[in-house]
Amino acid sequence: RNMSSAGPEGRKKMRECDGLIDSLLYYIQGTIADHEPNDKATENCVCILHNLSYQLEIELPESYAQSIYMQRRNISSNDKTPGCFGTRSRKVKEKQQDIPLPEEKSNPRGVESLWHSTLIRIYLSLIARSTRTYTQEASLGALQNLTAGTGPMPFAVARTVVQKANGLPSIRTMLHVSNPTVKKTAVSLLRNLSRNTSLQSDIAREVLPDLVSILPESVPAPDIVCETTASICYTLYNLTQSNSHNARLLLSADGLPKIITISMIDSNMFSKASRAASVLLYSLWSHTDLHSAYKK
């Protein structure tokens, strides 16, 4: 577990170690089957897999990286639309999200298992069943790692989490736990998931009211709460930016007063959350059909 957090070279060596990832996966599958998700060794195994999933797409073996690169290059060469501030256009982003991964193997081995749907379902099972804080955090964190970035892998994993494995109910539960680190990681995962336009309706329907409910009513003190608040605002921004229905859902959940309060906080400590809330407010105002509802 300590070695897996030693940096990129350490991660590379451990991913390449014959049988290591398969053994960790085998052990976790056994404890889940035996209804023992709170086993200490399971926690260690999940924490190792969490660390090995960090920057996975960037550090993939060349054969996988080349395949993904060629898919991305084909899209970018066909649609060269820089957009404002050097960002890709929405159309190009949506096309990129639909690029398939190299075909998923029915019996993955080694590093292939790290993004396979089997392990994704295991993480979701541990989130739902384990009461160990570190196991929950590591499972959420692994999914957060796998859904980070803009390549085909993060979006394929996101679709598996939301649509194929029905993972949102388990993630939603983690929004209401008392541990701030687990809550922060759950919100960060949802922020990653919400970048996928094809999943935004599902995510908003399932968790948008919960995200609004955990926004603070006043200025929170701990840094981790400030970071979580900023991440919630950016998740809500993703969900509402181009969807008037989702913006109306935020309004009906009484989110607007909270967001206004957060945006008006003049504090260096809370500036990240304040900026995020301001960005969200600006985006909400772009829905002109809701102006009368906002004013009420």
Coordinates of C-alpha atoms in Angstrom, one line a residue:
R1 CA 0.0 0.0 0.0
N2 CA 2.9 2.4 0.8
M3 CA 4.8 1.4 -2.2
S4 CA 1.9 2.0 -4.5
S5 CA 2.0 5.7 -3.6
A6 CA 5.7 6.1 -4.3
G7 CA 5.3 7.9 -7.6
P8 CA 4.9 7.2 -11.4
E9 CA 7.9 4.7 -11.6
G10 CA 6.6 2.8 -8.6
R11 CA 3.1 2.6 -10.1
K12 CA 4.5 1.5 -13.4
K13 CA 6.5 -1.4 -11.8
M14 CA 3.6 -2.5 -9.8
R15 CA 1.2 -2.5 -12.7
E16 CA 3.7 -4.6 -14.7
C17 CA 4.2 -7.1 -11.8
D18 CA 2.8 -10.4 -13.1
G19 CA -0.3 -11.5 -11.1
L20 CA -0.3 -8.6 -8.6
I21 CA -3.4 -6.8 -9.8
D22 CA -5.2 -10.1 -10.5
S23 CA -4.4 -11.3 -6.9
L24 CA -5.7 -8.1 -5.3
L25 CA -8.9 -8.3 -7.4
Y26 CA -9.3 -12.0 -6.5
Y27 CA -9.0 -11.3 -2.8
I28 CA -11.5 -8.5 -2.9
Q29 CA -14.0 -10.6 -4.8
G30 CA -13.6 -13.3 -2.2
T31 CA -14.4 -11.0 0.8
I32 CA -17.4 -9.5 -1.0
A33 CA -18.7 -13.0 -1.7
D34 CA -18.2 -13.9 1.9
H35 CA -20.0 -10.7 3.0
E36 CA -16.9 -9.4 4.7
P37 CA -16.4 -6.0 3.1
N38 CA -15.0 -4.5 6.3
D39 CA -11.9 -6.7 6.3
K40 CA -8.7 -4.7 6.9
A41 CA -6.9 -6.5 4.1
T42 CA -9.7 -5.6 1.7
E43 CA -9.1 -1.9 2.7
N44 CA -5.4 -2.4 1.9
C45 CA -6.1 -4.0 -1.5
V46 CA -8.6 -1.3 -2.5
C47 CA -6.1 1.4 -1.5
I48 CA -3.4 -0.2 -3.7
L49 CA -5.8 -0.3 -6.6
H50 CA -6.8 3.3 -6.0
N51 CA -3.2 4.4 -6.1
L52 CA -2.5 2.3 -9.3
S53 CA -5.4 3.9 -11.0
Y54 CA -3.9 7.4 -10.6
Q55 CA -3.1 9.0 -13.9
L56 CA -3.7 5.6 -15.5
E57 CA -4.6 6.9 -19.0
I58 CA -1.5 9.0 -19.1
E59 CA 0.7 6.3 -17.9
L60 CA -0.8 3.4 -19.9
P61 CA 1.5 0.9 -21.7
E62 CA 2.3 2.2 -25.2
S63 CA 0.0 -0.3 -27.0
Y64 CA -3.1 1.0 -25.1
A65 CA -1.9 4.6 -25.3
Q66 CA -1.4 4.4 -29.1
S67 CA -4.9 3.0 -29.7
I68 CA -6.5 5.8 -27.6
Y69 CA -4.3 8.4 -29.2
M70 CA -5.3 7.3 -32.8
Q71 CA -9.0 7.5 -31.9
R72 CA -8.6 11.0 -30.4
R73 CA -6.5 12.2 -33.4
N74 CA -9.1 11.1 -35.9
I75 CA -11.7 13.1 -34.1
S76 CA -9.6 16.2 -33.7
S77 CA -8.4 16.2 -37.3
N78 CA -12.0 16.1 -38.6
D79 CA -13.3 18.9 -36.3
K80 CA -10.8 21.6 -35.8
T81 CA -13.0 24.1 -33.9
P82 CA -10.9 25.9 -31.2
G83 CA -13.9 27.8 -29.7
C84 CA -13.5 30.6 -27.2
F85 CA -10.4 30.8 -25.0
G86 CA -8.8 27.8 -26.8
T87 CA -11.4 25.3 -25.6
R88 CA -13.0 22.7 -27.9
S89 CA -16.5 23.3 -29.1
R90 CA -19.4 21.5 -27.5
K91 CA -20.0 19.4 -30.6
V92 CA -16.4 18.1 -30.6
K93 CA -16.6 17.3 -26.9
E94 CA -19.7 15.3 -27.5
K95 CA -18.1 13.4 -30.3
Q96 CA -15.1 12.7 -28.2
Q97 CA -17.3 11.3 -25.5
D98 CA -18.8 8.8 -27.9
I99 CA -15.4 7.3 -29.0
P100 CA -15.3 3.6 -28.0
L101 CA -12.5 2.2 -25.9
P102 CA -10.5 -0.8 -27.3
E103 CA -13.0 -3.6 -26.9
E104 CA -13.4 -4.8 -23.3
K105 CA -12.0 -8.3 -22.7
S106 CA -14.2 -10.9 -21.1
N107 CA -11.2 -12.1 -19.0
P108 CA -8.9 -9.1 -18.4
R109 CA -5.5 -9.6 -16.9
G110 CA -3.2 -7.3 -15.1
V111 CA -3.4 -3.6 -15.9
E112 CA -6.5 -4.2 -18.2
S113 CA -8.5 -5.0 -15.1
L114 CA -8.0 -1.5 -13.7
W115 CA -10.6 0.1 -16.0
H116 CA -12.7 -3.0 -16.6
S117 CA -16.4 -3.0 -15.7
T118 CA -15.8 -5.9 -13.3
L119 CA -13.6 -3.8 -11.0
I120 CA -15.9 -0.7 -11.5
R121 CA -18.8 -2.8 -10.1
I122 CA -16.6 -4.0 -7.2
Y123 CA -15.8 -0.4 -6.2
L124 CA -19.5 0.4 -6.3
S125 CA -20.3 -2.7 -4.2
L126 CA -17.8 -1.7 -1.6
I127 CA -19.1 1.8 -1.5
A128 CA -22.6 0.4 -0.8
R129 CA -21.6 -2.4 1.6
S130 CA -18.5 -1.4 3.5
T131 CA -18.6 0.8 6.6
R132 CA -14.8 1.3 6.7
T133 CA -14.0 4.9 5.9
Y134 CA -10.8 4.2 4.1
T135 CA -12.4 1.5 2.0
Q136 CA -15.2 3.9 1.0
E137 CA -12.8 6.7 0.2
A138 CA -10.4 4.5 -1.8
S139 CA -13.3 3.0 -3.9
L140 CA -14.7 6.5 -4.6
G141 CA -11.1 7.8 -5.2
A142 CA -10.4 5.0 -7.7
L143 CA -13.5 5.9 -9.7
Q144 CA -12.6 9.5 -9.5
N145 CA -9.1 8.7 -10.9
L146 CA -10.6 6.6 -13.7
T147 CA -13.1 9.4 -14.7
A148 CA -10.6 12.2 -14.7
G149 CA -9.2 13.6 -18.0
T150 CA -10.8 14.1 -21.4
G151 CA -9.9 10.9 -23.3
P152 CA -12.1 8.0 -24.2
M153 CA -11.4 6.0 -21.1
P154 CA -12.8 8.4 -18.5
F155 CA -16.1 8.8 -20.5
A156 CA -16.4 5.0 -21.0
V157 CA -15.9 4.4 -17.3
A158 CA -18.4 7.2 -16.5
R159 CA -21.1 5.5 -18.7
T160 CA -20.4 2.2 -16.9
V161 CA -20.8 3.9 -13.5
V162 CA -24.0 5.8 -14.3
Q163 CA -25.9 3.6 -16.8
K164 CA -24.6 0.1 -16.9
A165 CA -23.8 -0.4 -13.2
N166 CA -26.5 1.9 -11.7
G167 CA -23.9 3.4 -9.4
L168 CA -25.5 6.8 -8.6
P169 CA -27.6 5.6 -5.6
S170 CA -24.5 4.3 -3.8
I171 CA -22.6 7.5 -4.6
R172 CA -25.5 9.6 -3.5
T173 CA -25.5 8.0 -0.1
M174 CA -21.9 9.0 0.4
L175 CA -22.9 12.7 0.1
H176 CA -24.6 12.4 3.5
V177 CA -21.9 10.7 5.5
S178 CA -20.3 12.5 8.4
N179 CA -16.7 12.0 7.2
P180 CA -15.7 15.1 5.3
T181 CA -13.0 13.4 3.2
V182 CA -15.4 10.7 2.0
K183 CA -18.0 13.4 1.2
K184 CA -15.4 15.5 -0.7
T185 CA -14.3 12.5 -2.8
A186 CA -17.9 11.6 -3.6
V187 CA -18.5 15.1 -4.8
S188 CA -15.3 15.1 -6.9
L189 CA -16.4 11.9 -8.5
L190 CA -19.8 13.4 -9.4
R191 CA -18.0 16.4 -10.8
N192 CA -16.1 14.2 -13.2
L193 CA -19.2 12.2 -14.1
S194 CA -21.2 15.4 -14.8
R195 CA -18.8 16.5 -17.6
N196 CA -20.3 13.8 -19.8
T197 CA -23.2 15.5 -21.5
S198 CA -25.0 12.3 -22.3
L199 CA -25.2 11.5 -18.6
Q200 CA -26.2 14.8 -17.2
S201 CA -30.0 14.2 -17.2
D202 CA -29.5 10.9 -15.3
I203 CA -27.2 12.6 -12.8
A204 CA -29.4 15.6 -12.2
R205 CA -32.5 13.5 -11.7
E206 CA -30.6 11.3 -9.2
V207 CA -28.4 13.6 -7.2
L208 CA -29.0 17.3 -8.0
P209 CA -31.3 17.9 -5.0
D210 CA -28.9 16.1 -2.7
L211 CA -26.0 18.3 -3.9
V212 CA -28.1 21.4 -3.2
S213 CA -29.0 20.0 0.3
I214 CA -25.4 19.7 1.4
L215 CA -24.4 23.2 0.3
P216 CA -23.7 25.2 3.5
E217 CA -26.1 27.8 4.7
S218 CA -23.3 30.0 5.9
V219 CA -19.5 30.3 5.7
P220 CA -17.9 27.0 6.6
A221 CA -14.6 27.0 8.4
P222 CA -12.6 23.9 7.5
D223 CA -10.6 24.1 4.2
I224 CA -12.0 20.7 3.1
V225 CA -15.6 22.0 3.4
C226 CA -14.7 25.0 1.3
E227 CA -13.1 22.7 -1.4
T228 CA -16.2 20.5 -1.3
T229 CA -18.5 23.5 -1.7
A230 CA -16.5 24.7 -4.7
S231 CA -16.7 21.2 -6.3
I232 CA -20.5 21.1 -5.7
C233 CA -20.9 24.4 -7.5
Y234 CA -18.9 23.3 -10.5
T235 CA -20.9 20.0 -10.6
L236 CA -24.1 22.0 -10.6
Y237 CA -22.6 24.3 -13.3
N238 CA -21.9 21.3 -15.5
L239 CA -25.5 20.0 -15.0
T240 CA -27.3 23.3 -15.6
Q241 CA -25.0 25.1 -18.1
S242 CA -26.9 23.9 -21.2
N243 CA -30.0 22.4 -19.6
S244 CA -32.9 24.7 -18.6
H245 CA -34.8 21.8 -17.0
N246 CA -31.9 21.1 -14.7
A247 CA -31.6 24.8 -13.8
R248 CA -35.3 24.7 -12.9
L249 CA -34.7 21.7 -10.8
L250 CA -31.9 23.5 -8.9
L251 CA -34.4 26.4 -8.4
S252 CA -37.1 24.1 -7.0
A253 CA -34.6 22.6 -4.6
D254 CA -34.1 26.1 -3.1
G255 CA -30.5 26.2 -4.2
L256 CA -30.4 29.8 -5.4
P257 CA -30.3 31.5 -2.0
K258 CA -27.5 29.3 -0.8
I259 CA -25.5 30.0 -4.0
I260 CA -26.0 33.7 -3.7
T261 CA -24.8 33.6 -0.1
I262 CA -21.7 31.7 -1.0
S263 CA -20.9 34.0 -4.0
M264 CA -21.0 37.1 -1.8
I265 CA -18.5 35.8 0.8
D266 CA -15.4 38.1 0.8
S267 CA -12.8 35.9 2.4
N268 CA -9.4 34.7 1.0
M269 CA -10.0 31.4 2.7
F270 CA -13.3 30.8 1.0
S271 CA -12.4 32.5 -2.3
K272 CA -12.4 29.2 -4.3
A273 CA -16.0 28.4 -3.3
S274 CA -17.1 32.0 -3.8
R275 CA -15.6 32.1 -7.4
A276 CA -17.3 28.8 -8.2
A277 CA -20.7 30.0 -6.9
S278 CA -20.3 33.2 -9.0
V279 CA -19.5 31.2 -12.1
L280 CA -22.6 29.1 -11.4
L281 CA -24.8 32.2 -11.0
Y282 CA -23.6 33.7 -14.2
S283 CA -24.4 30.5 -16.0
L284 CA -27.9 30.3 -14.4
W285 CA -28.6 33.8 -15.6
S286 CA -28.0 32.7 -19.2
H287 CA -31.3 30.8 -19.1
T288 CA -33.5 33.8 -20.0
D289 CA -36.7 31.8 -19.8
L290 CA -36.1 31.5 -16.0
H291 CA -35.5 35.2 -15.2
S292 CA -39.0 35.7 -13.9
A293 CA -38.6 32.6 -11.7
Y294 CA -35.3 33.8 -10.4
K295 CA -36.7 37.2 -9.5
K296 CA -39.5 35.6 -7.5

